[in-house]
Short mmCIF file of C-alpha atoms in Angstrom, two decimals:
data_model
loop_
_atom_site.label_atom_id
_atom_site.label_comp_id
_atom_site.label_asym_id
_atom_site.label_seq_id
_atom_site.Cartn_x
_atom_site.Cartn_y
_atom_site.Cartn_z
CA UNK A 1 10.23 -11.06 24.45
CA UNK A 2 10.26 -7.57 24.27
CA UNK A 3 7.45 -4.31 25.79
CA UNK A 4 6.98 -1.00 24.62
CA UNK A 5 8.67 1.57 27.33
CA UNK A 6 6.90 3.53 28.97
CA UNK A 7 8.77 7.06 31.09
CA UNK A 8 9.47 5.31 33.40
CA UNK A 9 11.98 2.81 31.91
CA UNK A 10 13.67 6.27 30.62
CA UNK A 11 16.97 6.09 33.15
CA UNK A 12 16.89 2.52 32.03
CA UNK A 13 16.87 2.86 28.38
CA UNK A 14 19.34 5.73 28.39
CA UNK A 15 22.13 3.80 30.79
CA UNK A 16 22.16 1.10 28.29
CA UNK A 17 22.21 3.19 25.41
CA UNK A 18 25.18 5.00 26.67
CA UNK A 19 27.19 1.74 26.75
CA UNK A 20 26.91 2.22 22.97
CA UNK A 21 27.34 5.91 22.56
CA UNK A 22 28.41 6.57 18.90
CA UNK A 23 25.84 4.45 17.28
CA UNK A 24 22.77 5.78 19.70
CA UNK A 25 23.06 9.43 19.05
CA UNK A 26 19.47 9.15 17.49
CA UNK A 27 18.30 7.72 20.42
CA UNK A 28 19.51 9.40 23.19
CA UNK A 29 19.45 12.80 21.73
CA UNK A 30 15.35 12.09 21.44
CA UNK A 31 15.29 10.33 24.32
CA UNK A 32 16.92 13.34 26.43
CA UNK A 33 14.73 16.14 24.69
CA UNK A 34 11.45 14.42 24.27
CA UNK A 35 11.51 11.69 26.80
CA UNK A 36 9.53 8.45 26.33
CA UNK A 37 5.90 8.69 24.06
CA UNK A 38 4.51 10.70 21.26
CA UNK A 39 3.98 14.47 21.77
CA UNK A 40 3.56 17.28 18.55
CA UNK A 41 7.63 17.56 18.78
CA UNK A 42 9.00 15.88 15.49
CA UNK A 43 11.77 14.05 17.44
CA UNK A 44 9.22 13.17 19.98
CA UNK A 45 9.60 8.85 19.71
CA UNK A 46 8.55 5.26 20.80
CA UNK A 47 10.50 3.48 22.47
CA UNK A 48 10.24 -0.84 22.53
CA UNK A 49 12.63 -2.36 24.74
CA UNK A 50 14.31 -6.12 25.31
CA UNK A 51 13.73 -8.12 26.96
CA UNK A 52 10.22 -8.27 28.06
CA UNK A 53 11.38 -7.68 31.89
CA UNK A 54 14.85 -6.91 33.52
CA UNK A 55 17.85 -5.05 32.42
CA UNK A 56 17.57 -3.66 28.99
CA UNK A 57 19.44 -5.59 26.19
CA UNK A 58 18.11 -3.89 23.03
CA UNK A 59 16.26 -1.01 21.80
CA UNK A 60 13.92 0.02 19.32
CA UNK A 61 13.07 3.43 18.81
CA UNK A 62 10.38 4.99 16.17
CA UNK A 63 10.07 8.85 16.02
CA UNK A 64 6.77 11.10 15.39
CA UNK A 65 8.06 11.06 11.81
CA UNK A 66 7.88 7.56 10.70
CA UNK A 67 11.97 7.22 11.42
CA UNK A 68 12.89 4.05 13.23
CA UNK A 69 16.33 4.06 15.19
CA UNK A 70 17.54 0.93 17.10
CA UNK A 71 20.78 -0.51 19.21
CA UNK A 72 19.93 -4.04 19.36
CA UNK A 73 23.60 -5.48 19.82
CA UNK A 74 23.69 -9.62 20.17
CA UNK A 75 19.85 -9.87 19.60
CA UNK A 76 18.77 -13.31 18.88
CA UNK A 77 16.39 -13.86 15.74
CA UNK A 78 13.46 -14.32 17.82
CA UNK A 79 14.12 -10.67 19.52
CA UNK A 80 13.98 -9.28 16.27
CA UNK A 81 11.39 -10.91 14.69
CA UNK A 82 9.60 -9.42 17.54
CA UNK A 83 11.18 -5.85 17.40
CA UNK A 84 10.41 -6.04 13.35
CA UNK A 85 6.37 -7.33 14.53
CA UNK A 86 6.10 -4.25 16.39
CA UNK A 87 7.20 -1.85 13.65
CA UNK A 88 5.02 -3.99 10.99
CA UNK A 89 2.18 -1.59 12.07
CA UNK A 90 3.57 1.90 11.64
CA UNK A 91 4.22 4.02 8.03
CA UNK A 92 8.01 3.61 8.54
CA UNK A 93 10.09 6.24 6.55
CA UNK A 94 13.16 5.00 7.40
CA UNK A 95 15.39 3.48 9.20
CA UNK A 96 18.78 3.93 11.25
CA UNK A 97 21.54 2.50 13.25
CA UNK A 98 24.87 0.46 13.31
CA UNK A 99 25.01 -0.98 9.97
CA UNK A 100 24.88 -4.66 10.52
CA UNK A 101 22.22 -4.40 13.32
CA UNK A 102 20.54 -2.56 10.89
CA UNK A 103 20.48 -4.80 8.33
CA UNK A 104 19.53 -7.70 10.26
CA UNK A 105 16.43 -5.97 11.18
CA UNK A 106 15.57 -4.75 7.71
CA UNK A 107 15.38 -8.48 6.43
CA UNK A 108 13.27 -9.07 9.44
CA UNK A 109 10.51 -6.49 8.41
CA UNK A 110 7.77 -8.00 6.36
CA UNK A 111 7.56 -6.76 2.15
CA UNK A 112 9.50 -4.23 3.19
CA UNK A 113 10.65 -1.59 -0.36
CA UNK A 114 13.55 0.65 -0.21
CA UNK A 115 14.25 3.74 -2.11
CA UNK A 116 18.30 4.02 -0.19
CA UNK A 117 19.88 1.68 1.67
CA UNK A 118 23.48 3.18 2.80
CA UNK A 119 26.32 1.96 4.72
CA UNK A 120 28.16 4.95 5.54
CA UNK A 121 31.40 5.52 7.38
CA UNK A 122 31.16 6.16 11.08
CA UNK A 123 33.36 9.13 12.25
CA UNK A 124 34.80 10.40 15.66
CA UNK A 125 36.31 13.74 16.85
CA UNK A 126 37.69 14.46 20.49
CA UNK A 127 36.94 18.36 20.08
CA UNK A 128 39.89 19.01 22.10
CA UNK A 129 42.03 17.97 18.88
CA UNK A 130 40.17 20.30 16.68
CA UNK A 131 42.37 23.29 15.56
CA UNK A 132 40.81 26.98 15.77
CA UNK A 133 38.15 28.47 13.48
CA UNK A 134 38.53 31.58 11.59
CA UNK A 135 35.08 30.95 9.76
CA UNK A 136 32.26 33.51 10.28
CA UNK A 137 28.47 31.41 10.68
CA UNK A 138 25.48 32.35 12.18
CA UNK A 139 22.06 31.21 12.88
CA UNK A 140 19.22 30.71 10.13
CA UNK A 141 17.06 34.14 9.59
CA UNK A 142 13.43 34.20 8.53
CA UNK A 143 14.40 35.52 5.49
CA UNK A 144 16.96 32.81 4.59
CA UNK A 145 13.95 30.46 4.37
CA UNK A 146 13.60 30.82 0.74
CA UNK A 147 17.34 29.84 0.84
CA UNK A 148 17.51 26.86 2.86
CA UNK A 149 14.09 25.30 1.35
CA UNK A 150 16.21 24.92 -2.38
CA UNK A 151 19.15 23.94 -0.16
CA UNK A 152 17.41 21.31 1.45
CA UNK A 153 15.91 20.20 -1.00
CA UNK A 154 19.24 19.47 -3.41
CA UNK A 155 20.51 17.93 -0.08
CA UNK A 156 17.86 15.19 0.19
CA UNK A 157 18.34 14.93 -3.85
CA UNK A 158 21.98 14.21 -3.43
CA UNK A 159 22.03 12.39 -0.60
CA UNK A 160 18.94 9.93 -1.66
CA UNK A 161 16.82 10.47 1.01
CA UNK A 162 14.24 11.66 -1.50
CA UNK A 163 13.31 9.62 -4.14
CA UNK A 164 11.46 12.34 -6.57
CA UNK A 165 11.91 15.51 -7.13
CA UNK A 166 8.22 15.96 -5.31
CA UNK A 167 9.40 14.10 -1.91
CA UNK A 168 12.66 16.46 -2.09
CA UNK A 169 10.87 19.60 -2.06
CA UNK A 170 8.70 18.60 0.73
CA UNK A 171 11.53 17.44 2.76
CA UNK A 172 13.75 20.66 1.80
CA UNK A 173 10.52 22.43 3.05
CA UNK A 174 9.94 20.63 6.29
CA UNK A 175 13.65 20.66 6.96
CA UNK A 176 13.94 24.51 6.39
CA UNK A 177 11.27 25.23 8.57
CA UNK A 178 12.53 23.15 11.27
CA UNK A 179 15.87 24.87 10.85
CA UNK A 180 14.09 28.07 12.04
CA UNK A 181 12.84 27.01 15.39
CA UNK A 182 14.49 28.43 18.13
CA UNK A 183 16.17 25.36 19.45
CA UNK A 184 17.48 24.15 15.81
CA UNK A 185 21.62 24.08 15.60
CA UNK A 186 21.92 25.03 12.05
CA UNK A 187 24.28 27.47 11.44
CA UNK A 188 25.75 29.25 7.90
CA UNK A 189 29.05 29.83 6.96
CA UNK A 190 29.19 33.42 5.34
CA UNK A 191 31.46 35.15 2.96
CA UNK A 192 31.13 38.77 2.33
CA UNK A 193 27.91 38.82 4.34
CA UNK A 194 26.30 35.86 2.28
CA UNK A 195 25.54 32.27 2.87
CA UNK A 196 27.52 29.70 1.01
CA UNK A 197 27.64 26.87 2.63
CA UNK A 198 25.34 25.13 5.62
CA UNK A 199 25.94 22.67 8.58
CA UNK A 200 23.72 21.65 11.36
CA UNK A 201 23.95 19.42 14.50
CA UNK A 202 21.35 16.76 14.65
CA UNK A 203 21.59 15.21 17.66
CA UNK A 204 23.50 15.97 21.16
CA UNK A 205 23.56 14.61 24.07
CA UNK A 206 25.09 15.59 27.25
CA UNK A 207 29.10 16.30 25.93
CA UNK A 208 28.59 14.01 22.63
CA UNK A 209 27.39 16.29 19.38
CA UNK A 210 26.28 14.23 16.07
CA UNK A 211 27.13 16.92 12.89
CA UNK A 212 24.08 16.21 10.05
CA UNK A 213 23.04 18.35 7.01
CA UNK A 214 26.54 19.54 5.83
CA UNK A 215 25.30 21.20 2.39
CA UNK A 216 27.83 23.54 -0.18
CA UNK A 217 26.02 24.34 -3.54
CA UNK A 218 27.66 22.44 -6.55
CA UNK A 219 29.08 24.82 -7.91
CA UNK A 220 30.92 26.07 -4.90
CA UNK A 221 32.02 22.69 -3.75
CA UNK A 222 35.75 21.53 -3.85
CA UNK A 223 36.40 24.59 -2.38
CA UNK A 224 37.03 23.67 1.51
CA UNK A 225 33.52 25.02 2.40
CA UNK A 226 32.34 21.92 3.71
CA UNK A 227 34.84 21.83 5.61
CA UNK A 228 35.57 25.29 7.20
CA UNK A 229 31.65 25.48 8.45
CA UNK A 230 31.93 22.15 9.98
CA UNK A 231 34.84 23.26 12.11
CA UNK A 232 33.28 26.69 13.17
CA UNK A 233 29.90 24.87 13.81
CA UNK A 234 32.21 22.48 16.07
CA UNK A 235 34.20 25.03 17.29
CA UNK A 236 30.92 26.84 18.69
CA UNK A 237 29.54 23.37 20.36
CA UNK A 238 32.48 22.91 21.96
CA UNK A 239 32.02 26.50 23.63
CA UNK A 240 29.56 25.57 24.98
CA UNK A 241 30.18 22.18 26.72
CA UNK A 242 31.09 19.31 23.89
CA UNK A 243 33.72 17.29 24.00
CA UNK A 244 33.35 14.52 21.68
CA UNK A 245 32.12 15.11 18.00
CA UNK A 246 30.38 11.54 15.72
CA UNK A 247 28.96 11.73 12.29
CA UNK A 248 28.91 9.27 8.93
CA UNK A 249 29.83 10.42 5.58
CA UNK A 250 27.68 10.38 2.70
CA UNK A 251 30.27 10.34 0.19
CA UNK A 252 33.85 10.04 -0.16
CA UNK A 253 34.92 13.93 -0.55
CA UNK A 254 33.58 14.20 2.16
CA UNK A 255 35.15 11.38 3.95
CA UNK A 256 38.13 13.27 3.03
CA UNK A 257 37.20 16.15 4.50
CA UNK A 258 36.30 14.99 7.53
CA UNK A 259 39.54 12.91 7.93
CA UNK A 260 40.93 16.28 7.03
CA UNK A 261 39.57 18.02 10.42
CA UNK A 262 40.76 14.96 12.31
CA UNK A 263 37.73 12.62 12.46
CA UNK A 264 38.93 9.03 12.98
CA UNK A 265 36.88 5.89 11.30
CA UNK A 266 35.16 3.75 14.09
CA UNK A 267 32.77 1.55 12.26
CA UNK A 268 29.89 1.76 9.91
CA UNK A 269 26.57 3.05 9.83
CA UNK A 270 23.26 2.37 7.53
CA UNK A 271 20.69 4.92 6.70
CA UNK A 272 17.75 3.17 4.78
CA UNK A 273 15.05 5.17 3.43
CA UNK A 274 11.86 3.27 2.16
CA UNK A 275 9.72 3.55 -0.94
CA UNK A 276 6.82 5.57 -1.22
CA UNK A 277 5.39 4.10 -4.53
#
């Protein structure tokens, strides 16, 4: 029914994932960096595939940090009864993908508890239609840790991917760190000098960029900020190479915002996080 990849179903995996490009990001982005099989990277995944031999119908993918991913388009019941059997096993933290997929999966997994389950608004850019940035950002600083942990951690308040104020501060933590490494795509949109407002890229592949983490304190928002470092932090990925720009809102300001920069609705997306207690 269905096997667990190994690297050298990689090209394999990937060519059929890029028949579904928007709603893969996740996947290929880890897929491309990592490759196929746990290492100490965070984004370093599983991979289960479909069917149990031949070309590759569906995938499964479950990262280093409990976060399950999938692109399992026209799967029968007993393909994901097998996909959700093979996930059964692991401390899931969430899970991601194209929303009814998704779903369909979800109700598969057995006793399964959630703290969020989202169905977001799936977004697409052609970079060549975004207009010039006059925004100043830069990369994350050592001493902006301090910063981006509080950040952080009122983004996974807002957003629900926390539900206490405990699992928020670890997350903000975790996620601030990570925003350090050298390879992270987090950049800061500055006004006199000072951070005000944060956006990252969280996956890329090849030409396609995914935009995550957008972040303007509360009592700056409403103010275009959201906005303005999303376009520099595009503007700078397209220097270098992108071409097409996906992402799913969180809410509808900024929906709006997004629409405002020329992003384009192309389906829907679910982000479910699950319970801890």
């Amino acid at each position: 029914m269905i096997r667990e990849a190994t690297p050298a179903d990689a090209p394999a995996i990937e060519a059929f994932l890029a028949q579904h490009a928007e709603t893969s990001m996740f996947l290929r982005s880890n897929l491309a960096g990592q490759g196929v099989g746990l290492t100490d990277h965070p984004h370093s995944s599983r991979y289960w595939c479909a069917p149990a031999s031949g070309a590759v119908t569906g995938v499964v993918g479950l990262s280093r940090g409990g976060f399950a991913m999938l692109q399992i388009p026209g799967a029968s019941d007993a393909t994901i009864a097998a996909f959700a059997a093979a996930l059964a096993g692991e401390s899931l933290q969430g899970l991601t993908g194209e929303a009814d997929q998704a779903a369909r999966l979800l109700a598969a997994l057995p006793a399964v508890r959630l703290s969020m389950n989202d169905v977001e608004p799936l977004y697409r850019l052609e970079l060549s239609q975004l207009a010039p940035s006059t925004a100043t950002i830069r990369p994350p600083q050592p001493d902006d840790l301090a910063l981006l942990t509080d950040w952080f951690t009122a983004y996974a308040r807002d957003t629900g991917l926390s539900a206490t104020d405990a699992e928020a501060r670890a997350r903000g933590r975790d996620r601030a760190e990570q925003a350090l490494r050298p390879d992270a795509t987090l950049r800061l949109l500055l006004e006199s000098d000072q951070p005000v407002a944060m956006a990252a890229l969280n996956a890329r592949v090849a030409d396609m960029v995914q935009v995550g983490g957008v972040y303007v304190p509360t009592s700056a928002r409403n103010t275009g900020r959201g906005r303005r470092v999303t376009q520099a932090l595009l503007a700078e990925a397209a220097a270098t190479g992108a071409r097409t720009a996906i992402l799913f809102a969180n809410n509808p300001a900024a929906a709006r915002a997004y629409e405002g920069l020329g992003f384009t609705l192309i389906g829907q997306y679910r982000v479910a996080m699950m319970a801890t207690a």
